[in-house]
XYZ file of N, CA, C and O in Angstrom:
328
model
N 222.301 153.866 -49.967
C 221.802 154.273 -51.273
C 222.990 154.478 -52.198
O 223.964 155.133 -51.852
N 222.903 153.916 -53.385
C 223.972 154.099 -54.353
C 223.756 155.402 -55.117
O 222.648 155.931 -55.177
N 224.801 155.908 -55.676
C 224.718 157.155 -56.436
C 225.317 156.952 -57.811
O 226.103 156.040 -58.038
N 224.932 157.825 -58.728
C 225.453 157.817 -60.091
C 225.621 159.248 -60.549
O 224.955 160.155 -60.052
N 226.491 159.426 -61.489
C 226.643 160.741 -62.112
C 225.800 160.794 -63.370
O 225.787 159.845 -64.151
N 225.094 161.889 -63.536
C 224.267 162.090 -64.716
C 224.638 163.441 -65.311
O 224.717 164.438 -64.601
N 224.842 163.459 -66.609
C 225.200 164.725 -67.261
C 223.933 165.465 -67.664
O 223.039 164.890 -68.265
N 223.876 166.741 -67.302
C 222.793 167.610 -67.752
C 223.425 168.910 -68.240
O 224.579 169.207 -67.927
N 222.663 169.658 -68.978
C 223.182 170.913 -69.505
C 223.443 171.896 -68.372
O 222.908 171.760 -67.265
N 224.257 172.890 -68.645
C 224.547 173.928 -67.652
C 223.256 174.645 -67.264
O 223.033 174.959 -66.086
N 222.397 174.888 -68.247
C 221.110 175.542 -67.969
C 220.250 174.675 -67.046
O 219.661 175.177 -66.082
N 220.182 173.383 -67.325
C 219.422 172.469 -66.489
C 219.963 172.433 -65.069
O 219.204 172.404 -64.100
N 221.280 172.445 -64.930
C 221.902 172.440 -63.603
C 221.559 173.702 -62.834
O 221.274 173.647 -61.637
N 221.571 174.831 -63.496
C 221.244 176.085 -62.819
C 219.771 176.117 -62.391
O 219.447 176.600 -61.307
N 218.906 175.597 -63.225
C 217.481 175.515 -62.855
C 217.322 174.599 -61.647
O 216.612 174.930 -60.689
N 217.984 173.448 -61.682
C 217.926 172.507 -60.568
C 218.470 173.144 -59.297
O 217.882 173.027 -58.226
N 219.578 173.838 -59.416
C 220.183 174.501 -58.255
C 219.239 175.552 -57.684
O 219.059 175.639 -56.461
N 218.601 176.341 -58.546
C 217.669 177.381 -58.085
C 216.454 176.758 -57.388
O 216.010 177.249 -56.339
N 215.928 175.679 -57.950
C 214.794 174.994 -57.322
C 215.180 174.429 -55.956
O 214.419 174.545 -54.991
N 216.352 173.832 -55.883
C 216.820 173.264 -54.615
C 217.005 174.355 -53.573
O 216.618 174.189 -52.411
N 217.548 175.453 -53.988
C 217.747 176.576 -53.068
C 216.399 177.093 -52.568
O 216.219 177.330 -51.379
N 215.459 177.235 -53.487
C 214.132 177.742 -53.144
C 213.410 176.810 -52.175
O 212.734 177.257 -51.248
N 213.539 175.503 -52.388
C 212.876 174.521 -51.524
C 213.700 174.162 -50.292
O 213.237 173.403 -49.446
N 214.932 174.667 -50.248
C 215.839 174.338 -49.139
C 216.016 172.824 -49.008
O 215.918 172.251 -47.915
N 216.264 172.204 -50.150
C 216.470 170.759 -50.216
C 217.678 170.485 -51.095
O 218.022 171.296 -51.954
N 218.308 169.327 -50.922
C 219.432 168.974 -51.799
C 218.978 168.844 -53.258
O 217.830 168.474 -53.529
N 219.889 169.132 -54.164
C 219.558 169.017 -55.587
C 219.111 167.601 -55.927
O 218.190 167.416 -56.718
N 219.736 166.593 -55.326
C 219.358 165.201 -55.599
C 217.904 164.946 -55.217
O 217.183 164.249 -55.933
N 217.464 165.511 -54.095
C 216.081 165.308 -53.652
C 215.101 165.960 -54.617
O 214.049 165.391 -54.934
N 215.439 167.139 -55.099
C 214.577 167.836 -56.060
C 214.528 167.054 -57.371
O 213.453 166.881 -57.968
N 215.667 166.553 -57.801
C 215.721 165.771 -59.037
C 214.919 164.485 -58.908
O 214.161 164.118 -59.818
N 215.036 163.792 -57.786
C 214.266 162.565 -57.575
C 212.765 162.848 -57.576
O 211.985 162.081 -58.139
N 212.374 163.955 -56.978
C 210.957 164.340 -56.969
C 210.472 164.608 -58.396
O 209.379 164.187 -58.786
N 211.296 165.277 -59.175
C 210.932 165.573 -60.572
C 210.829 164.288 -61.393
O 209.911 164.140 -62.212
N 211.729 163.372 -61.163
C 211.703 162.101 -61.894
C 210.443 161.317 -61.543
O 209.778 160.756 -62.422
N 210.079 161.279 -60.267
C 208.873 160.554 -59.850
C 207.627 161.191 -60.449
O 206.731 160.494 -60.914
N 207.586 162.506 -60.456
C 206.432 163.198 -61.050
C 206.339 162.883 -62.548
O 205.253 162.642 -63.073
N 207.464 162.860 -63.231
C 207.494 162.538 -64.662
C 207.045 161.095 -64.895
O 206.262 160.814 -65.809
N 207.493 160.165 -64.034
C 207.095 158.763 -64.165
C 205.579 158.627 -64.031
O 204.929 157.943 -64.823
N 205.019 159.308 -63.058
C 203.566 159.247 -62.853
C 202.816 159.864 -64.028
O 201.786 159.348 -64.458
N 203.321 160.964 -64.543
C 202.701 161.617 -65.697
C 202.681 160.672 -66.892
O 201.665 160.531 -67.566
N 203.809 160.012 -67.158
C 203.877 159.083 -68.286
C 202.927 157.904 -68.085
O 202.276 157.462 -69.029
N 202.818 157.399 -66.854
C 201.898 156.305 -66.556
C 200.471 156.716 -66.894
O 199.735 155.970 -67.551
N 200.060 157.902 -66.441
C 198.698 158.366 -66.709
C 198.467 158.621 -68.198
O 197.382 158.322 -68.708
N 199.460 159.151 -68.887
C 199.323 159.351 -70.336
C 199.118 158.020 -71.047
O 198.284 157.910 -71.951
N 199.883 157.002 -70.647
C 199.747 155.679 -71.265
C 198.391 155.053 -70.943
O 197.768 154.440 -71.808
N 197.933 155.230 -69.701
C 196.622 154.700 -69.319
C 195.523 155.391 -70.119
O 194.594 154.742 -70.613
N 195.616 156.707 -70.256
C 194.621 157.449 -71.039
C 194.621 157.014 -72.497
O 193.556 156.863 -73.102
N 195.802 156.792 -73.050
C 195.889 156.340 -74.442
C 195.276 154.952 -74.600
O 194.574 154.673 -75.577
N 195.498 154.088 -73.615
C 194.927 152.739 -73.666
C 193.402 152.784 -73.593
O 192.717 152.064 -74.326
N 192.869 153.628 -72.711
C 191.415 153.753 -72.627
C 190.841 154.370 -73.902
O 189.760 153.966 -74.353
N 191.547 155.314 -74.490
C 191.077 155.915 -75.739
C 191.026 154.859 -76.848
O 190.066 154.805 -77.628
N 192.055 154.010 -76.907
C 192.077 152.946 -77.911
C 190.952 151.944 -77.655
O 190.291 151.493 -78.593
N 190.723 151.616 -76.399
C 189.639 150.699 -76.053
C 188.295 151.295 -76.450
O 187.453 150.631 -77.045
N 188.114 152.561 -76.136
C 186.840 153.217 -76.445
C 186.612 153.355 -77.954
O 185.470 153.356 -78.418
N 187.681 153.458 -78.712
C 187.566 153.578 -80.164
C 187.102 152.274 -80.811
O 186.572 152.283 -81.922
N 187.293 151.166 -80.125
C 186.868 149.858 -80.628
C 185.487 149.564 -80.039
O 185.359 149.190 -78.874
N 184.444 149.744 -80.836
C 183.065 149.619 -80.332
C 182.798 148.279 -79.654
O 182.183 148.230 -78.591
N 183.254 147.206 -80.263
C 182.995 145.878 -79.698
C 183.666 145.732 -78.340
O 183.051 145.298 -77.366
N 184.940 146.089 -78.276
C 185.682 145.967 -77.021
C 185.102 146.898 -75.954
O 185.044 146.541 -74.772
N 184.687 148.101 -76.346
C 184.125 149.044 -75.379
C 182.807 148.508 -74.807
O 182.562 148.626 -73.613
N 181.970 147.902 -75.669
C 180.722 147.299 -75.184
C 181.018 146.197 -74.178
O 180.333 146.066 -73.165
N 182.042 145.399 -74.448
C 182.442 144.339 -73.525
C 182.904 144.948 -72.189
O 182.583 144.418 -71.124
N 183.646 146.024 -72.264
C 184.124 146.707 -71.058
C 182.951 147.218 -70.218
O 182.913 147.017 -68.995
N 182.013 147.869 -70.869
C 180.848 148.399 -70.162
C 180.032 147.262 -69.544
O 179.582 147.357 -68.401
N 179.854 146.170 -70.277
C 179.110 145.020 -69.759
C 179.806 144.447 -68.521
O 179.151 144.100 -67.534
N 181.123 144.379 -68.556
C 181.857 143.856 -67.400
C 181.727 144.799 -66.204
O 181.546 144.358 -65.074
N 181.791 146.105 -66.443
C 181.617 147.069 -65.346
C 180.233 146.923 -64.717
O 180.100 146.962 -63.490
N 179.218 146.772 -65.565
C 177.851 146.617 -65.053
C 177.719 145.347 -64.227
O 177.045 145.332 -63.200
N 178.389 144.288 -64.678
C 178.362 143.038 -63.937
C 178.997 143.241 -62.551
O 178.446 142.813 -61.537
N 180.129 143.905 -62.494
C 180.798 144.159 -61.216
C 179.957 145.078 -60.328
O 179.933 144.912 -59.113
N 179.297 146.053 -60.925
C 178.440 146.950 -60.142
C 177.315 146.187 -59.453
O 176.912 146.534 -58.346
N 176.795 145.157 -60.096
C 175.707 144.377 -59.508
C 176.174 143.569 -58.296
O 175.372 143.235 -57.439
N 177.446 143.264 -58.209
C 177.935 142.474 -57.084
C 177.819 143.241 -55.777
O 177.749 142.633 -54.707
N 177.774 144.563 -55.832
C 177.617 145.368 -54.612
C 176.250 145.158 -53.980
O 176.072 145.383 -52.792
N 175.287 144.766 -54.762
C 173.916 144.585 -54.254
C 173.562 143.105 -54.152
O 172.412 142.726 -54.309
N 174.563 142.277 -53.866
C 174.300 140.839 -53.828
C 173.701 140.349 -52.514
O 173.395 139.177 -52.354
N 173.518 141.264 -51.536
C 172.885 140.910 -50.282
C 173.834 140.299 -49.272
O 173.442 139.966 -48.154
N 175.086 140.107 -49.641
C 176.056 139.532 -48.708
C 176.603 140.624 -47.802
O 176.792 141.771 -48.219
N 176.888 140.263 -46.574
C 177.460 141.213 -45.628
C 178.914 141.496 -46.001
O 179.610 140.620 -46.524
N 179.350 142.717 -45.691
C 180.770 143.035 -45.898
C 181.615 142.170 -44.986
O 181.249 141.902 -43.858
N 182.738 141.755 -45.482
C 183.607 140.904 -44.678
C 184.649 141.711 -43.954
O 185.138 142.662 -44.288
């Protein structure tokens, strides 16, 4: 695994150090966990914004609902699960 130096404020470093101490984990592991959580949060925020924009467009939202209904009907097509 490669490493890099990242500058953070003294306050941020102390918070990171306290969290690492509390979790009994290296600071790098705590930071990586925080970064992954932030990445997931941003992904969900973007997905929510996209759905909100889709829902705001009546025509596009009707198309979305029609497509969902079409897919829902495929579950009752009488074919055996593979």
